[in-house]
PDB file of C-alpha atoms in Angstrom:
ATOM      1  CA  TYR A   1     101.387  93.329 103.158  1.00  0.00           C
ATOM      2  CA  SER A   2     100.613  90.224 105.142  1.00  0.00           C
ATOM      3  CA  ALA A   3      96.932  90.625 105.656  1.00  0.00           C
ATOM      4  CA  ALA A   4      96.616  91.393 101.846  1.00  0.00           C
ATOM      5  CA  ALA A   5      98.243  88.142 100.849  1.00  0.00           C
ATOM      6  CA  LEU A   6      96.027  86.252 103.506  1.00  0.00           C
ATOM      7  CA  LEU A   7      92.881  87.979 102.292  1.00  0.00           C
ATOM      8  CA  ALA A   8      94.001  86.831  98.699  1.00  0.00           C
ATOM      9  CA  ILE A   9      94.455  83.274 100.111  1.00  0.00           C
ATOM     10  CA  LEU A  10      91.248  83.071 101.738  1.00  0.00           C
ATOM     11  CA  PHE A  11      89.407  84.598  98.626  1.00  0.00           C
ATOM     12  CA  ALA A  12      91.152  81.915  96.313  1.00  0.00           C
ATOM     13  CA  LEU A  13      89.931  79.149  98.362  1.00  0.00           C
ATOM     14  CA  PRO A  14      86.299  79.261  97.274  1.00  0.00           C
ATOM     15  CA  PHE A  15      87.291  79.412  93.814  1.00  0.00           C
ATOM     16  CA  ALA A  16      89.625  76.536  94.173  1.00  0.00           C
ATOM     17  CA  TRP A  17      86.500  74.613  95.900  1.00  0.00           C
ATOM     18  CA  ARG A  18      84.123  75.724  93.393  1.00  0.00           C
ATOM     19  CA  VAL A  19      86.103  74.890  90.605  1.00  0.00           C
ATOM     20  CA  LEU A  20      88.015  71.756  91.617  1.00  0.00           C
ATOM     21  CA  ILE A  21      85.585  69.903  93.918  1.00  0.00           C
ATOM     22  CA  HIS A  22      82.465  70.626  92.777  1.00  0.00           C
ATOM     23  CA  ARG A  23      83.142  71.374  88.899  1.00  0.00           C
ATOM     24  CA  GLU A  24      80.622  74.391  88.972  1.00  0.00           C
ATOM     25  CA  HIS A  25      80.305  76.117  85.416  1.00  0.00           C
ATOM     26  CA  GLY A  26      78.635  79.125  86.842  1.00  0.00           C
ATOM     27  CA  HIS A  27      74.818  78.091  87.693  1.00  0.00           C
ATOM     28  CA  TRP A  28      73.848  78.208  91.559  1.00  0.00           C
ATOM     29  CA  GLU A  29      70.489  77.570  93.007  1.00  0.00           C
ATOM     30  CA  ASN A  30      70.957  80.425  96.081  1.00  0.00           C
ATOM     31  CA  PRO A  31      71.199  83.682  94.894  1.00  0.00           C
ATOM     32  CA  ILE A  32      74.010  84.520  97.239  1.00  0.00           C
ATOM     33  CA  PRO A  33      76.587  82.461  95.930  1.00  0.00           C
ATOM     34  CA  ALA A  34      75.759  83.611  92.539  1.00  0.00           C
ATOM     35  CA  PHE A  35      76.581  87.342  93.635  1.00  0.00           C
ATOM     36  CA  TYR A  36      79.873  86.388  95.194  1.00  0.00           C
ATOM     37  CA  PHE A  37      81.236  84.034  92.013  1.00  0.00           C
ATOM     38  CA  ALA A  38      79.774  86.710  89.232  1.00  0.00           C
ATOM     39  CA  TYR A  39      80.723  89.979  90.689  1.00  0.00           C
ATOM     40  CA  LEU A  40      83.010  89.644  93.738  1.00  0.00           C
ATOM     41  CA  GLU A  41      85.341  86.734  93.095  1.00  0.00           C
ATOM     42  CA  LEU A  42      87.942  88.351  90.720  1.00  0.00           C
ATOM     43  CA  PHE A  43      87.671  91.811  92.386  1.00  0.00           C
ATOM     44  CA  LEU A  44      88.376  90.367  95.639  1.00  0.00           C
ATOM     45  CA  GLY A  45      90.978  87.898  94.691  1.00  0.00           C
ATOM     46  CA  ASN A  46      92.961  90.017  92.211  1.00  0.00           C
ATOM     47  CA  GLY A  47      92.576  93.234  94.336  1.00  0.00           C
ATOM     48  CA  CYS A  48      94.161  91.741  97.561  1.00  0.00           C
ATOM     49  CA  LEU A  49      97.015  90.547  95.191  1.00  0.00           C
ATOM     50  CA  GLY A  50      97.667  93.879  93.545  1.00  0.00           C
ATOM     51  CA  ILE A  51      97.583  95.118  97.093  1.00  0.00           C
ATOM     52  CA  GLY A  52     100.109  93.097  98.272  1.00  0.00           C
ATOM     53  CA  VAL A  53     102.627  93.419  95.196  1.00  0.00           C
ATOM     54  CA  MET A  54     102.335  97.311  95.434  1.00  0.00           C
ATOM     55  CA  MET A  55     103.037  96.987  99.500  1.00  0.00           C
ATOM     56  CA  LEU A  56     106.066  94.575  98.632  1.00  0.00           C
ATOM     57  CA  LEU A  57     107.261  97.179  96.343  1.00  0.00           C
ATOM     58  CA  ALA A  58     107.003  99.985  98.761  1.00  0.00           C
ATOM     59  CA  LEU A  59     108.474  98.061 101.379  1.00  0.00           C
ATOM     60  CA  THR A  60     111.611  97.043  99.010  1.00  0.00           C
ATOM     61  CA  LEU A  61     111.845 100.887  97.815  1.00  0.00           C
ATOM     62  CA  GLU A  62     111.950 102.091 101.163  1.00  0.00           C
ATOM     63  CA  ARG A  63     114.676  99.453 101.907  1.00  0.00           C
ATOM     64  CA  TYR A  64     116.430 100.430  99.093  1.00  0.00           C
ATOM     65  CA  VAL A  65     116.829 103.830  99.866  1.00  0.00           C
ATOM     66  CA  SER A  66     117.949 103.090 103.784  1.00  0.00           C
ATOM     67  CA  VAL A  67     120.292 100.924 102.202  1.00  0.00           C
ATOM     68  CA  CYS A  68     121.883 102.371  98.892  1.00  0.00           C
ATOM     69  CA  HIS A  69     121.452 106.066  99.876  1.00  0.00           C
ATOM     70  CA  PRO A  70     121.632 106.242 103.580  1.00  0.00           C
ATOM     71  CA  GLY A  71     122.011 110.008 103.640  1.00  0.00           C
ATOM     72  CA  HIS A  72     118.462 110.620 102.063  1.00  0.00           C
ATOM     73  CA  ALA A  73     117.023 107.805 104.058  1.00  0.00           C
ATOM     74  CA  ARG A  74     113.271 109.744 104.646  1.00  0.00           C
ATOM     75  CA  PRO A  75     110.133 107.989 103.175  1.00  0.00           C
ATOM     76  CA  ILE A  76     109.755 108.343  99.513  1.00  0.00           C
ATOM     77  CA  LEU A  77     106.003 107.507  99.506  1.00  0.00           C
ATOM     78  CA  GLY A  78     105.739 109.839 102.245  1.00  0.00           C
ATOM     79  CA  SER A  79     104.622 108.857 106.102  1.00  0.00           C
ATOM     80  CA  PRO A  80     104.382 104.967 105.955  1.00  0.00           C
ATOM     81  CA  ILE A  81     100.467 105.370 107.072  1.00  0.00           C
ATOM     82  CA  ARG A  82      99.615 107.453 103.939  1.00  0.00           C
ATOM     83  CA  ALA A  83     101.233 104.816 101.965  1.00  0.00           C
ATOM     84  CA  VAL A  84      99.840 101.461 103.770  1.00  0.00           C
ATOM     85  CA  THR A  85      96.443 103.758 103.314  1.00  0.00           C
ATOM     86  CA  LEU A  86      96.739 105.009  99.722  1.00  0.00           C
ATOM     87  CA  ILE A  87      97.834 101.629  98.159  1.00  0.00           C
ATOM     88  CA  PRO A  88      94.802  99.620  99.020  1.00  0.00           C
ATOM     89  CA  ILE A  89      92.562 102.725  98.040  1.00  0.00           C
ATOM     90  CA  ILE A  90      93.999 102.955  94.552  1.00  0.00           C
ATOM     91  CA  THR A  91      94.056  99.445  93.884  1.00  0.00           C
ATOM     92  CA  ILE A  92      90.366  98.806  95.016  1.00  0.00           C
ATOM     93  CA  ILE A  93      89.476 101.585  92.706  1.00  0.00           C
ATOM     94  CA  LEU A  94      91.620 100.545  89.781  1.00  0.00           C
ATOM     95  CA  TYR A  95      90.013  96.834  90.044  1.00  0.00           C
ATOM     96  CA  ILE A  96      86.292  98.174  90.522  1.00  0.00           C
ATOM     97  CA  PRO A  97      86.239  97.456  86.256  1.00  0.00           C
ATOM     98  CA  VAL A  98      86.367  94.024  86.945  1.00  0.00           C
ATOM     99  CA  VAL A  99      83.096  93.822  88.474  1.00  0.00           C
ATOM    100  CA  PHE A 100      81.256  94.352  85.809  1.00  0.00           C
ATOM    101  CA  ARG A 101      82.636  91.653  83.255  1.00  0.00           C
ATOM    102  CA  SER A 102      79.806  89.470  84.554  1.00  0.00           C
ATOM    103  CA  TYR A 103      76.328  89.128  85.741  1.00  0.00           C
ATOM    104  CA  VAL A 104      73.839  86.808  87.246  1.00  0.00           C
ATOM    105  CA  LYS A 105      70.957  85.685  85.088  1.00  0.00           C
ATOM    106  CA  THR A 106      67.822  83.933  86.577  1.00  0.00           C
ATOM    107  CA  CYS A 107      66.523  80.856  84.876  1.00  0.00           C
ATOM    108  CA  MET A 108      63.396  79.182  85.301  1.00  0.00           C
ATOM    109  CA  LEU A 109      63.840  75.509  84.276  1.00  0.00           C
ATOM    110  CA  THR A 110      60.572  73.706  83.346  1.00  0.00           C
ATOM    111  CA  PRO A 111      58.475  71.413  83.827  1.00  0.00           C
ATOM    112  CA  GLU A 112      59.371  71.958  87.541  1.00  0.00           C
ATOM    113  CA  ASN A 113      59.295  75.550  87.459  1.00  0.00           C
ATOM    114  CA  TYR A 114      62.997  74.926  89.092  1.00  0.00           C
ATOM    115  CA  LEU A 115      64.817  78.487  89.631  1.00  0.00           C
ATOM    116  CA  ILE A 116      68.715  78.736  88.917  1.00  0.00           C
ATOM    117  CA  TYR A 117      71.141  81.695  89.112  1.00  0.00           C
ATOM    118  CA  GLN A 118      73.739  81.449  86.305  1.00  0.00           C
ATOM    119  CA  ARG A 119      76.885  83.643  85.572  1.00  0.00           C
ATOM    120  CA  THR A 120      76.872  84.868  82.185  1.00  0.00           C
ATOM    121  CA  GLU A 121      79.858  86.944  80.642  1.00  0.00           C
ATOM    122  CA  ASN A 122      79.182  90.386  79.621  1.00  0.00           C
ATOM    123  CA  THR A 123      80.229  89.739  76.268  1.00  0.00           C
ATOM    124  CA  ALA A 124      79.500  93.439  75.051  1.00  0.00           C
ATOM    125  CA  TYR A 125      81.958  94.899  78.228  1.00  0.00           C
ATOM    126  CA  ILE A 126      84.732  92.523  77.931  1.00  0.00           C
ATOM    127  CA  SER A 127      85.376  92.673  74.118  1.00  0.00           C
ATOM    128  CA  HIS A 128      84.923  96.383  74.296  1.00  0.00           C
ATOM    129  CA  PRO A 129      88.637  97.995  73.320  1.00  0.00           C
ATOM    130  CA  VAL A 130      88.675 100.026  76.666  1.00  0.00           C
ATOM    131  CA  TYR A 131      88.442  97.199  78.728  1.00  0.00           C
ATOM    132  CA  SER A 132      90.986  95.375  76.550  1.00  0.00           C
ATOM    133  CA  ILE A 133      93.197  98.264  77.317  1.00  0.00           C
ATOM    134  CA  TYR A 134      92.346  98.558  81.149  1.00  0.00           C
ATOM    135  CA  LYS A 135      93.518  94.889  81.082  1.00  0.00           C
ATOM    136  CA  VAL A 136      96.743  95.501  79.500  1.00  0.00           C
ATOM    137  CA  GLY A 137      97.576  98.294  81.903  1.00  0.00           C
ATOM    138  CA  LEU A 138      96.530  96.165  84.887  1.00  0.00           C
ATOM    139  CA  GLU A 139      98.863  93.684  83.626  1.00  0.00           C
ATOM    140  CA  ILE A 140     101.744  96.285  83.008  1.00  0.00           C
ATOM    141  CA  VAL A 141     100.992  98.146  86.805  1.00  0.00           C
ATOM    142  CA  TYR A 142     100.424  95.038  88.774  1.00  0.00           C
ATOM    143  CA  LYS A 143     102.540  92.547  86.966  1.00  0.00           C
ATOM    144  CA  VAL A 144     105.364  93.875  84.586  1.00  0.00           C
ATOM    145  CA  VAL A 145     106.610  97.126  86.524  1.00  0.00           C
ATOM    146  CA  PRO A 146     106.816  95.360  90.114  1.00  0.00           C
ATOM    147  CA  VAL A 147     108.683  92.351  88.550  1.00  0.00           C
ATOM    148  CA  VAL A 148     111.188  94.805  87.070  1.00  0.00           C
ATOM    149  CA  LEU A 149     111.628  97.441  89.587  1.00  0.00           C
ATOM    150  CA  LEU A 150     111.680  94.451  92.295  1.00  0.00           C
ATOM    151  CA  ALA A 151     114.380  92.554  90.483  1.00  0.00           C
ATOM    152  CA  ALA A 152     116.489  96.073  90.027  1.00  0.00           C
ATOM    153  CA  LEU A 153     116.274  97.339  93.476  1.00  0.00           C
ATOM    154  CA  ASN A 154     116.711  93.867  95.027  1.00  0.00           C
ATOM    155  CA  LEU A 155     120.142  93.442  92.673  1.00  0.00           C
ATOM    156  CA  ARG A 156     120.984  96.845  93.698  1.00  0.00           C
ATOM    157  CA  ILE A 157     120.915  96.240  97.352  1.00  0.00           C
ATOM    158  CA  LEU A 158     122.610  92.739  97.258  1.00  0.00           C
ATOM    159  CA  ILE A 159     125.240  94.804  95.273  1.00  0.00           C
ATOM    160  CA  VAL A 160     125.684  97.340  98.047  1.00  0.00           C
ATOM    161  CA  TYR A 161     125.767  94.416 100.750  1.00  0.00           C
ATOM    162  CA  ARG A 162     128.688  92.989  98.952  1.00  0.00           C
TER     163      ARG A 162
END
């Protein structure tokens, strides 16, 4: 959980640096940062946030079982190693479609023959109905459901402690 949160912060730093300091709008002189910002920035940042959310949910679920149902205090998700392994794998797989939402286009600026790399939104991809359903599904799975479950489970734990 902590590693995912720290990685999310680490991946957010280049984004903040690009947007707030340099006022970048999606074009670079070097292909390496262009590739990172076009393909990996959202994928890595959101993936790590999703992993952190699911790890927190798994920890809360285990705490709920041990506090509210002490006679049944066995791991719901199986062994802790399995949960810690499966959560990142499944989350990364679910976030793979985010990689394809933009691409790098090479542009030659004349008269100097100056080469730049520009991030371009893949409008056909992001406007497709399946991608819209995918985005809504991600929002539900990684934002709405965890908030509701965390609130309900923690409330139940608080009631048992009182």
